[in-house]
């Protein structure tokens, strides 16, 4: 068999100052990817290019020749973000960014290169499912109906009396005064700004910024908005304890992010699942969680990896909250099962339904096309602004 194909570059790409990493180039088009997607074997391509490869009857990987187990294409949001950041820092590279060009040019690019020879796979199914078709797991039977909410298998308890007593010394009676005292409330900045680079005063203390909402959009006058940047599970634990204290002032909007550079596909990651995340989930419990969160209107996680169990636990804790209006999980590596449980919070047929929910955003995650279809069918689109891409 032929050696696996490797992406080639035009001469001007090799000589350009600040050349992009080879992983930013589509192996088929040899251009910087504008809409990178990943195949089942983990390689990334320009969406239109690999879609044309599959539409041409290929059932194997262009790179290795191995048979692809499925034809689903998963958006590689982390790679797309990295390419966009590279272009913003090297504007001269924009001329080499892929632009829609029609199937003929893509077919020519495919025909002009030598690809890995397809490998025989006697264990594979007779035919590969068509793009977008649901894939059945071995022994799992057919997928559930599109509009059927998932069965919640996560049993989440709230705060214990011991949790509350331990947390009281860390109470925050006034969020604005607390942040000002720690010099954490600085003018300017926002959710996606360099404010995440402010150093924490103590290793286990997250960076906390608080402000009072002045109205507009979903925010109402007098509501407390708290933005937190955490870089470790210990900081999540510290935050959860502050929120759990009976004397802590109410929080209406809670937004938690990892620092710049962390997140699925980035240089590093903060993976939820430790005792700090567990305590935070208990604090979020709708019935027996933190008193400070009893009127929570918005919850957002940014660049904190939530595997299926953690996303499911997060959803189970929030289930039934009557005041919750907005949920956002951005670039959290959420996969199908966890995403379905979160989407069930916007499903009237689900026992976890949150009746006030108006916005459900799960952008830049690892959700398959079939799961997105189920999520779209689950939520009440007449009432909820749902975004799953």
C-alpha positions as a Markdown table, in Angstrom:
| # | Residue | x | y | z |
|---|---|---|---|---|
| 1 | Unk | 0.0 | 0.0 | 0.0 |
| 2 | Unk | 1.0 | 3.6 | -0.6 |
| 3 | Unk | 2.3 | 5.7 | 2.2 |
| 4 | Unk | -0.3 | 7.9 | 4.0 |
| 5 | Unk | -0.7 | 11.3 | 2.3 |
| 6 | Unk | 0.7 | 14.3 | 4.0 |
| 7 | Unk | -0.6 | 17.8 | 3.3 |
| 8 | Unk | 1.5 | 19.9 | 0.9 |
| 9 | Unk | 2.0 | 23.6 | 0.9 |
| 10 | Unk | 2.6 | 26.1 | -1.9 |
| 11 | Unk | 6.1 | 27.7 | -1.9 |
| 12 | Unk | 4.8 | 31.0 | -0.6 |
| 13 | Unk | 3.3 | 29.2 | 2.4 |
| 14 | Unk | 6.6 | 27.8 | 3.4 |
| 15 | Unk | 8.5 | 31.0 | 3.1 |
| 16 | Unk | 5.9 | 33.3 | 4.7 |
| 17 | Unk | 7.1 | 35.0 | 7.9 |
| 18 | Unk | 5.3 | 33.5 | 10.9 |
| 19 | Unk | 4.1 | 30.5 | 8.9 |
| 20 | Unk | 1.1 | 28.7 | 10.2 |
| 21 | Unk | 1.4 | 25.2 | 11.7 |
| 22 | Unk | 0.8 | 22.4 | 9.2 |
| 23 | Unk | -2.3 | 21.4 | 11.2 |
| 24 | Unk | -4.0 | 24.6 | 10.1 |
| 25 | Unk | -3.9 | 23.5 | 6.5 |
| 26 | Unk | -6.5 | 21.3 | 4.9 |
| 27 | Unk | -4.8 | 18.1 | 3.5 |
| 28 | Unk | -7.1 | 18.3 | 0.4 |
| 29 | Unk | -7.1 | 22.0 | -0.5 |
| 30 | Unk | -3.7 | 22.9 | 1.0 |
| 31 | Unk | -5.3 | 26.1 | 2.2 |
| 32 | Unk | -5.9 | 27.4 | 5.7 |
| 33 | Unk | -9.2 | 26.0 | 6.9 |
| 34 | Unk | -12.1 | 28.3 | 7.3 |
| 35 | Unk | -14.5 | 25.6 | 8.6 |
| 36 | Unk | -12.5 | 22.7 | 9.9 |
| 37 | Unk | -14.3 | 19.5 | 10.7 |
| 38 | Unk | -13.0 | 16.2 | 12.0 |
| 39 | Unk | -13.7 | 12.7 | 10.7 |
| 40 | Unk | -14.1 | 9.6 | 12.8 |
| 41 | Unk | -10.4 | 8.9 | 12.8 |
| 42 | Unk | -9.6 | 12.4 | 14.2 |
| 43 | Unk | -8.1 | 14.1 | 11.2 |
| 44 | Unk | -9.4 | 17.6 | 10.3 |
| 45 | Unk | -10.3 | 18.9 | 6.9 |
| 46 | Unk | -12.1 | 21.8 | 5.3 |
| 47 | Unk | -15.8 | 20.9 | 5.5 |
| 48 | Unk | -16.6 | 21.3 | 1.8 |
| 49 | Unk | -13.5 | 19.3 | 0.8 |
| 50 | Unk | -14.0 | 16.2 | 3.0 |
| 51 | Unk | -17.7 | 16.3 | 2.2 |
| 52 | Unk | -16.9 | 16.1 | -1.5 |
| 53 | Unk | -14.5 | 13.2 | -0.8 |
| 54 | Unk | -17.2 | 11.3 | 1.0 |
| 55 | Unk | -19.8 | 12.2 | -1.7 |
| 56 | Unk | -17.5 | 10.7 | -4.3 |
| 57 | Unk | -18.0 | 7.3 | -2.8 |
| 58 | Unk | -14.8 | 7.1 | -0.7 |
| 59 | Unk | -15.3 | 5.2 | 2.6 |
| 60 | Unk | -11.7 | 5.4 | 3.8 |
| 61 | Unk | -9.6 | 8.1 | 5.4 |
| 62 | Unk | -7.6 | 10.1 | 2.8 |
| 63 | Unk | -4.7 | 10.2 | 5.2 |
| 64 | Unk | -4.4 | 6.5 | 6.3 |
| 65 | Unk | -6.6 | 4.5 | 4.0 |
| 66 | Unk | -8.4 | 2.9 | 6.9 |
| 67 | Unk | -12.1 | 2.5 | 6.6 |
| 68 | Unk | -14.0 | 5.3 | 8.4 |
| 69 | Unk | -16.3 | 3.8 | 11.1 |
| 70 | Unk | -18.9 | 6.5 | 10.4 |
| 71 | Unk | -19.4 | 9.5 | 8.1 |
| 72 | Unk | -20.4 | 12.1 | 10.7 |
| 73 | Unk | -18.3 | 15.3 | 10.5 |
| 74 | Unk | -17.7 | 17.0 | 13.8 |
| 75 | Unk | -16.9 | 20.8 | 13.8 |
| 76 | Unk | -13.4 | 21.4 | 15.2 |
| 77 | Unk | -14.2 | 24.6 | 17.0 |
| 78 | Unk | -10.9 | 24.8 | 18.9 |
| 79 | Unk | -8.9 | 24.5 | 15.6 |
| 80 | Unk | -11.1 | 27.1 | 13.9 |
| 81 | Unk | -10.6 | 29.5 | 16.8 |
| 82 | Unk | -6.8 | 28.9 | 16.7 |
| 83 | Unk | -6.7 | 29.6 | 12.9 |
| 84 | Unk | -8.8 | 32.8 | 13.3 |
| 85 | Unk | -6.4 | 34.0 | 16.1 |
| 86 | Unk | -3.4 | 33.2 | 13.9 |
| 87 | Unk | -4.9 | 35.3 | 11.0 |
| 88 | Unk | -5.7 | 38.2 | 13.3 |
| 89 | Unk | -2.0 | 38.2 | 14.3 |
| 90 | Unk | -0.7 | 37.6 | 10.7 |
| 91 | Unk | -3.1 | 39.5 | 8.4 |
| 92 | Unk | -1.0 | 38.5 | 5.4 |
| 93 | Unk | -2.1 | 34.9 | 5.9 |
| 94 | Unk | -5.7 | 35.8 | 5.1 |
| 95 | Unk | -5.1 | 35.5 | 1.4 |
| 96 | Unk | -4.5 | 31.8 | 1.9 |
| 97 | Unk | -7.7 | 31.2 | 3.8 |
| 98 | Unk | -10.1 | 28.8 | 2.0 |
| 99 | Unk | -13.1 | 30.3 | 0.3 |
| 100 | Unk | -16.0 | 28.4 | -1.3 |
| 101 | Unk | -14.9 | 27.5 | -4.8 |
| 102 | Unk | -17.3 | 24.9 | -6.1 |
| 103 | Unk | -17.0 | 21.2 | -6.3 |
| 104 | Unk | -15.0 | 21.1 | -9.5 |
| 105 | Unk | -12.0 | 22.8 | -7.9 |
| 106 | Unk | -12.2 | 20.4 | -5.0 |
| 107 | Unk | -12.5 | 17.4 | -7.3 |
| 108 | Unk | -9.4 | 18.6 | -9.1 |
| 109 | Unk | -7.5 | 19.0 | -5.8 |
| 110 | Unk | -8.5 | 15.4 | -4.8 |
| 111 | Unk | -7.5 | 14.0 | -8.2 |
| 112 | Unk | -4.2 | 15.9 | -8.2 |
| 113 | Unk | -2.8 | 14.1 | -5.2 |
| 114 | Unk | -1.9 | 10.6 | -4.3 |
| 115 | Unk | -3.9 | 9.4 | -1.3 |
| 116 | Unk | -3.4 | 6.4 | 0.9 |
| 117 | Unk | -4.8 | 3.2 | -0.6 |
| 118 | Unk | -8.0 | 1.9 | 1.0 |
| 119 | Unk | -7.3 | -0.9 | 3.5 |
| 120 | Unk | -9.5 | -4.0 | 3.7 |
| 121 | Unk | -11.5 | -4.2 | 6.9 |
| 122 | Unk | -13.4 | -7.5 | 7.1 |
| 123 | Unk | -14.9 | -6.5 | 10.5 |
| 124 | Unk | -16.6 | -3.4 | 9.1 |
| 125 | Unk | -20.3 | -3.2 | 8.2 |
| 126 | Unk | -21.3 | -3.8 | 4.5 |
| 127 | Unk | -21.7 | -0.1 | 4.0 |
| 128 | Unk | -21.0 | 3.1 | 5.8 |
| 129 | Unk | -23.9 | 5.2 | 6.8 |
| 130 | Unk | -24.7 | 8.3 | 4.8 |
| 131 | Unk | -23.6 | 11.7 | 6.1 |
| 132 | Unk | -25.8 | 12.8 | 9.0 |
| 133 | Unk | -27.4 | 9.4 | 9.5 |
| 134 | Unk | -27.7 | 8.2 | 13.1 |
| 135 | Unk | -25.1 | 5.6 | 14.0 |
| 136 | Unk | -26.2 | 2.6 | 16.1 |
| 137 | Unk | -23.7 | 1.4 | 18.8 |
| 138 | Unk | -23.1 | -2.3 | 18.9 |
| 139 | Unk | -25.9 | -4.0 | 20.8 |
| 140 | Unk | -27.5 | -0.7 | 21.6 |
| 141 | Unk | -30.5 | -1.0 | 19.2 |
| 142 | Unk | -32.0 | 1.9 | 17.3 |
| 143 | Unk | -31.6 | 5.4 | 18.6 |
| 144 | Unk | -34.4 | 7.0 | 20.7 |
| 145 | Unk | -37.1 | 9.0 | 18.9 |
| 146 | Unk | -36.0 | 12.5 | 18.1 |
| 147 | Unk | -38.3 | 14.3 | 20.5 |
| 148 | Unk | -37.8 | 11.9 | 23.5 |
| 149 | Unk | -36.0 | 13.4 | 26.5 |
| 150 | Unk | -33.2 | 11.4 | 28.0 |
| 151 | Unk | -33.8 | 9.4 | 31.1 |
| 152 | Unk | -31.9 | 11.1 | 33.9 |
| 153 | Unk | -29.6 | 8.6 | 35.6 |
| 154 | Unk | -27.7 | 11.2 | 37.7 |
| 155 | Unk | -28.7 | 11.4 | 41.3 |
| 156 | Unk | -27.4 | 14.7 | 42.7 |
| 157 | Unk | -27.8 | 15.7 | 46.3 |
| 158 | Unk | -27.6 | 19.2 | 47.7 |
| 159 | Unk | -25.6 | 20.8 | 50.4 |
| 160 | Unk | -25.3 | 19.1 | 53.8 |
| 161 | Unk | -25.4 | 20.8 | 57.1 |
| 162 | Unk | -21.7 | 20.2 | 57.4 |
| 163 | Unk | -21.1 | 21.9 | 54.0 |
| 164 | Unk | -23.0 | 25.0 | 55.1 |
| 165 | Unk | -21.3 | 25.2 | 58.4 |
| 166 | Unk | -17.9 | 24.8 | 56.9 |
| 167 | Unk | -18.6 | 27.5 | 54.3 |
| 168 | Unk | -19.9 | 30.2 | 56.6 |
| 169 | Unk | -16.5 | 31.7 | 57.4 |
| 170 | Unk | -16.1 | 32.4 | 53.7 |
| 171 | Unk | -19.4 | 34.2 | 53.3 |
| 172 | Unk | -19.6 | 37.3 | 51.0 |
| 173 | Unk | -22.3 | 39.5 | 52.4 |
| 174 | Unk | -21.7 | 42.2 | 49.7 |
| 175 | Unk | -20.1 | 41.1 | 46.4 |
| 176 | Unk | -19.2 | 44.6 | 45.3 |
| 177 | Unk | -17.5 | 45.5 | 48.6 |
| 178 | Unk | -15.7 | 42.1 | 48.6 |
| 179 | Unk | -14.3 | 42.6 | 45.1 |
| 180 | Unk | -13.3 | 46.2 | 45.8 |
| 181 | Unk | -11.5 | 45.2 | 49.0 |
| 182 | Unk | -9.5 | 42.6 | 47.0 |
| 183 | Unk | -9.0 | 45.1 | 44.1 |
| 184 | Unk | -10.8 | 42.7 | 41.9 |
| 185 | Unk | -13.4 | 45.2 | 40.5 |
| 186 | Unk | -11.6 | 47.1 | 37.8 |
| 187 | Unk | -13.1 | 49.3 | 35.1 |
| 188 | Unk | -13.5 | 47.9 | 31.6 |
| 189 | Unk | -13.1 | 44.3 | 30.6 |
| 190 | Unk | -15.7 | 41.7 | 30.1 |
| 191 | Unk | -16.5 | 38.0 | 29.6 |
| 192 | Unk | -14.0 | 37.5 | 26.8 |
| 193 | Unk | -11.4 | 40.1 | 27.6 |
| 194 | Unk | -7.9 | 40.2 | 29.1 |
| 195 | Unk | -9.6 | 40.5 | 32.6 |
| 196 | Unk | -9.1 | 36.8 | 32.8 |
| 197 | Unk | -5.4 | 37.4 | 33.2 |
| 198 | Unk | -5.7 | 39.2 | 36.5 |
| 199 | Unk | -3.7 | 37.3 | 39.1 |
| 200 | Unk | -5.6 | 35.9 | 42.1 |
| 201 | Unk | -4.6 | 37.2 | 45.5 |
| 202 | Unk | -4.2 | 33.6 | 46.8 |
| 203 | Unk | -3.5 | 30.3 | 45.0 |
| 204 | Unk | -6.8 | 28.8 | 45.9 |
| 205 | Unk | -8.8 | 32.1 | 45.5 |
| 206 | Unk | -10.4 | 32.6 | 42.0 |
| 207 | Unk | -10.4 | 35.9 | 40.3 |
| 208 | Unk | -13.9 | 37.4 | 41.1 |
| 209 | Unk | -15.4 | 40.5 | 39.5 |
| 210 | Unk | -18.9 | 41.7 | 40.5 |
| 211 | Unk | -21.1 | 44.5 | 39.3 |
| 212 | Unk | -24.7 | 45.6 | 39.7 |
| 213 | Unk | -26.9 | 45.2 | 36.6 |
| 214 | Unk | -28.4 | 48.4 | 35.3 |
| 215 | Unk | -31.1 | 46.9 | 33.2 |
| 216 | Unk | -31.1 | 46.0 | 29.5 |
| 217 | Unk | -31.5 | 42.6 | 27.8 |
| 218 | Unk | -32.1 | 39.8 | 30.3 |
| 219 | Unk | -30.6 | 41.8 | 33.2 |
| 220 | Unk | -32.7 | 43.8 | 35.6 |
| 221 | Unk | -31.8 | 46.7 | 37.8 |
| 222 | Unk | -30.2 | 45.7 | 41.1 |
| 223 | Unk | -29.3 | 42.1 | 40.1 |
| 224 | Unk | -25.8 | 41.0 | 41.0 |
| 225 | Unk | -23.6 | 39.8 | 38.1 |
| 226 | Unk | -20.5 | 37.8 | 39.2 |
| 227 | Unk | -17.8 | 36.8 | 36.7 |
| 228 | Unk | -15.2 | 34.3 | 38.0 |
| 229 | Unk | -12.0 | 33.0 | 36.5 |
| 230 | Unk | -10.8 | 29.7 | 37.9 |
| 231 | Unk | -7.6 | 27.8 | 37.0 |
| 232 | Unk | -7.9 | 24.8 | 39.3 |
| 233 | Unk | -10.4 | 22.5 | 41.1 |
| 234 | Unk | -9.2 | 24.0 | 44.4 |
| 235 | Unk | -10.4 | 27.4 | 43.1 |
| 236 | Unk | -13.8 | 25.9 | 42.1 |
| 237 | Unk | -14.0 | 24.5 | 45.7 |
| 238 | Unk | -13.3 | 27.9 | 47.2 |
| 239 | Unk | -15.9 | 29.5 | 45.0 |
| 240 | Unk | -18.5 | 26.9 | 45.9 |
| 241 | Unk | -17.9 | 27.4 | 49.6 |
| 242 | Unk | -18.3 | 31.2 | 49.2 |
| 243 | Unk | -21.6 | 30.7 | 47.4 |
| 244 | Unk | -22.8 | 28.1 | 49.9 |
| 245 | Unk | -22.4 | 30.2 | 53.0 |
| 246 | Unk | -25.8 | 31.2 | 54.4 |
| 247 | Unk | -24.7 | 34.9 | 54.8 |
| 248 | Unk | -23.6 | 35.2 | 51.2 |
| 249 | Unk | -25.5 | 37.8 | 49.2 |
| 250 | Unk | -27.7 | 36.6 | 46.3 |
| 251 | Unk | -26.3 | 36.1 | 42.8 |
| 252 | Unk | -28.5 | 36.5 | 39.8 |
| 253 | Unk | -25.9 | 36.0 | 37.0 |
| 254 | Unk | -23.0 | 33.5 | 37.6 |
| 255 | Unk | -20.4 | 33.1 | 34.8 |
| 256 | Unk | -17.4 | 30.9 | 35.4 |
| 257 | Unk | -14.5 | 30.7 | 33.0 |
| 258 | Unk | -11.0 | 29.1 | 32.8 |
| 259 | Unk | -8.2 | 31.5 | 31.9 |
| 260 | Unk | -7.2 | 32.3 | 28.3 |
| 261 | Unk | -5.3 | 29.4 | 26.8 |
| 262 | Unk | -7.3 | 26.7 | 28.6 |
| 263 | Unk | -10.1 | 24.7 | 27.1 |
| 264 | Unk | -10.7 | 21.7 | 24.8 |
| 265 | Unk | -8.2 | 21.9 | 22.0 |
| 266 | Unk | -6.1 | 24.6 | 23.7 |
| 267 | Unk | -2.7 | 24.5 | 25.3 |
| 268 | Unk | -4.1 | 23.3 | 28.6 |
| 269 | Unk | -7.4 | 22.4 | 30.2 |
| 270 | Unk | -9.3 | 22.6 | 33.4 |
| 271 | Unk | -11.3 | 19.3 | 33.6 |
| 272 | Unk | -14.3 | 19.3 | 35.9 |
| 273 | Unk | -14.8 | 16.3 | 38.1 |
| 274 | Unk | -12.8 | 16.9 | 41.3 |
| 275 | Unk | -14.2 | 17.6 | 44.8 |
| 276 | Unk | -14.4 | 21.4 | 43.9 |
| 277 | Unk | -16.8 | 20.7 | 41.0 |
| 278 | Unk | -18.8 | 18.3 | 43.1 |
| 279 | Unk | -19.3 | 20.9 | 45.8 |
| 280 | Unk | -20.3 | 23.5 | 43.2 |
| 281 | Unk | -22.9 | 21.2 | 41.7 |
| 282 | Unk | -24.3 | 20.6 | 45.1 |
| 283 | Unk | -24.4 | 24.4 | 45.6 |
| 284 | Unk | -26.4 | 24.7 | 42.3 |
| 285 | Unk | -29.0 | 22.1 | 43.4 |
| 286 | Unk | -32.4 | 23.5 | 42.7 |
| 287 | Unk | -34.0 | 22.3 | 46.0 |
| 288 | Unk | -31.3 | 22.1 | 48.5 |
| 289 | Unk | -28.4 | 24.1 | 47.1 |
| 290 | Unk | -27.0 | 27.5 | 48.2 |
| 291 | Unk | -29.4 | 30.1 | 49.4 |
| 292 | Unk | -27.4 | 32.7 | 47.5 |
| 293 | Unk | -28.3 | 31.0 | 44.2 |
| 294 | Unk | -32.0 | 30.5 | 44.9 |
| 295 | Unk | -33.0 | 33.2 | 42.4 |
| 296 | Unk | -30.3 | 32.3 | 39.8 |
| 297 | Unk | -31.2 | 33.7 | 36.4 |
| 298 | Unk | -28.2 | 32.9 | 34.3 |
| 299 | Unk | -25.4 | 30.3 | 34.6 |
| 300 | Unk | -22.5 | 30.1 | 32.1 |
| 301 | Unk | -19.4 | 27.9 | 31.9 |
| 302 | Unk | -16.5 | 28.9 | 29.5 |
| 303 | Unk | -13.6 | 26.7 | 28.6 |
| 304 | Unk | -14.0 | 24.2 | 31.5 |
| 305 | Unk | -14.1 | 20.6 | 30.2 |
| 306 | Unk | -17.3 | 18.8 | 31.1 |
| 307 | Unk | -17.4 | 15.1 | 30.3 |
| 308 | Unk | -20.7 | 13.3 | 30.0 |
| 309 | Unk | -21.0 | 12.5 | 33.7 |
| 310 | Unk | -20.1 | 16.1 | 34.8 |
| 311 | Unk | -22.5 | 17.7 | 32.2 |
| 312 | Unk | -25.2 | 15.2 | 33.3 |
| 313 | Unk | -24.6 | 16.1 | 37.0 |
| 314 | Unk | -24.7 | 19.8 | 36.1 |
| 315 | Unk | -28.0 | 19.4 | 34.3 |
| 316 | Unk | -29.5 | 17.2 | 37.1 |
| 317 | Unk | -28.6 | 19.9 | 39.7 |
| 318 | Unk | -30.3 | 22.7 | 37.7 |
| 319 | Unk | -33.4 | 20.6 | 36.9 |
| 320 | Unk | -36.6 | 22.3 | 37.8 |
| 321 | Unk | -35.2 | 25.7 | 38.6 |
| 322 | Unk | -38.1 | 28.1 | 38.2 |
| 323 | Unk | -36.2 | 31.4 | 37.8 |
| 324 | Unk | -33.4 | 30.2 | 35.5 |
| 325 | Unk | -33.5 | 32.0 | 32.2 |
| 326 | Unk | -30.2 | 31.3 | 30.5 |
| 327 | Unk | -27.7 | 28.4 | 30.3 |
| 328 | Unk | -24.4 | 28.6 | 28.4 |
| 329 | Unk | -21.7 | 26.0 | 28.0 |
| 330 | Unk | -19.1 | 27.4 | 25.6 |
| 331 | Unk | -16.1 | 25.4 | 24.5 |
| 332 | Unk | -16.5 | 22.9 | 27.3 |
| 333 | Unk | -16.0 | 19.7 | 25.3 |
| 334 | Unk | -19.5 | 18.6 | 26.0 |
| 335 | Unk | -20.4 | 15.3 | 24.2 |
| 336 | Unk | -23.7 | 13.8 | 23.0 |
| 337 | Unk | -25.0 | 12.3 | 26.2 |
| 338 | Unk | -24.2 | 15.3 | 28.4 |
| 339 | Unk | -25.5 | 17.7 | 25.8 |
| 340 | Unk | -28.8 | 15.9 | 25.6 |
| 341 | Unk | -29.2 | 16.1 | 29.4 |
| 342 | Unk | -28.6 | 19.8 | 29.3 |
| 343 | Unk | -31.0 | 20.3 | 26.4 |
| 344 | Unk | -33.7 | 18.4 | 28.5 |
| 345 | Unk | -33.8 | 21.5 | 30.8 |
| 346 | Unk | -35.6 | 23.2 | 27.9 |
| 347 | Unk | -37.9 | 20.3 | 27.1 |
| 348 | Unk | -41.5 | 20.6 | 28.4 |
| 349 | Unk | -41.8 | 16.8 | 28.4 |
| 350 | Unk | -38.8 | 16.4 | 30.7 |
| 351 | Unk | -39.1 | 16.2 | 34.5 |
| 352 | Unk | -36.1 | 18.5 | 34.6 |
| 353 | Unk | -37.8 | 21.3 | 32.6 |
| 354 | Unk | -36.9 | 24.8 | 33.7 |
| 355 | Unk | -40.1 | 26.8 | 32.9 |
| 356 | Unk | -38.5 | 30.2 | 32.7 |
| 357 | Unk | -35.7 | 29.2 | 30.4 |
| 358 | Unk | -35.3 | 31.5 | 27.4 |
| 359 | Unk | -31.8 | 30.8 | 26.2 |
| 360 | Unk | -29.8 | 27.6 | 25.8 |
| 361 | Unk | -26.3 | 27.9 | 24.2 |
| 362 | Unk | -23.9 | 25.0 | 23.7 |
| 363 | Unk | -21.4 | 26.4 | 21.3 |
| 364 | Unk | -18.0 | 25.0 | 20.3 |
| 365 | Unk | -18.6 | 21.5 | 21.9 |
| 366 | Unk | -18.3 | 17.9 | 20.6 |
| 367 | Unk | -21.9 | 17.2 | 19.7 |
| 368 | Unk | -22.7 | 15.0 | 16.7 |
| 369 | Unk | -25.2 | 15.9 | 14.0 |
| 370 | Unk | -27.7 | 13.3 | 15.2 |
| 371 | Unk | -27.5 | 14.5 | 18.8 |
| 372 | Unk | -28.0 | 18.1 | 17.7 |
| 373 | Unk | -31.1 | 16.9 | 15.8 |
| 374 | Unk | -32.5 | 15.3 | 18.9 |
| 375 | Unk | -31.7 | 18.4 | 20.9 |
| 376 | Unk | -33.5 | 20.6 | 18.4 |
| 377 | Unk | -36.6 | 18.4 | 18.6 |
| 378 | Unk | -36.5 | 18.4 | 22.4 |
| 379 | Unk | -36.6 | 22.1 | 23.2 |
| 380 | Unk | -39.5 | 24.5 | 22.9 |
| 381 | Unk | -38.1 | 26.6 | 20.0 |
| 382 | Unk | -41.1 | 28.9 | 20.2 |
| 383 | Unk | -39.9 | 30.1 | 23.6 |
| 384 | Unk | -36.2 | 29.3 | 23.8 |
| 385 | Unk | -33.3 | 30.7 | 21.8 |
| 386 | Unk | -31.4 | 27.4 | 21.4 |
| 387 | Unk | -27.9 | 27.4 | 19.8 |
| 388 | Unk | -26.1 | 24.1 | 19.5 |
| 389 | Unk | -23.3 | 24.9 | 17.0 |
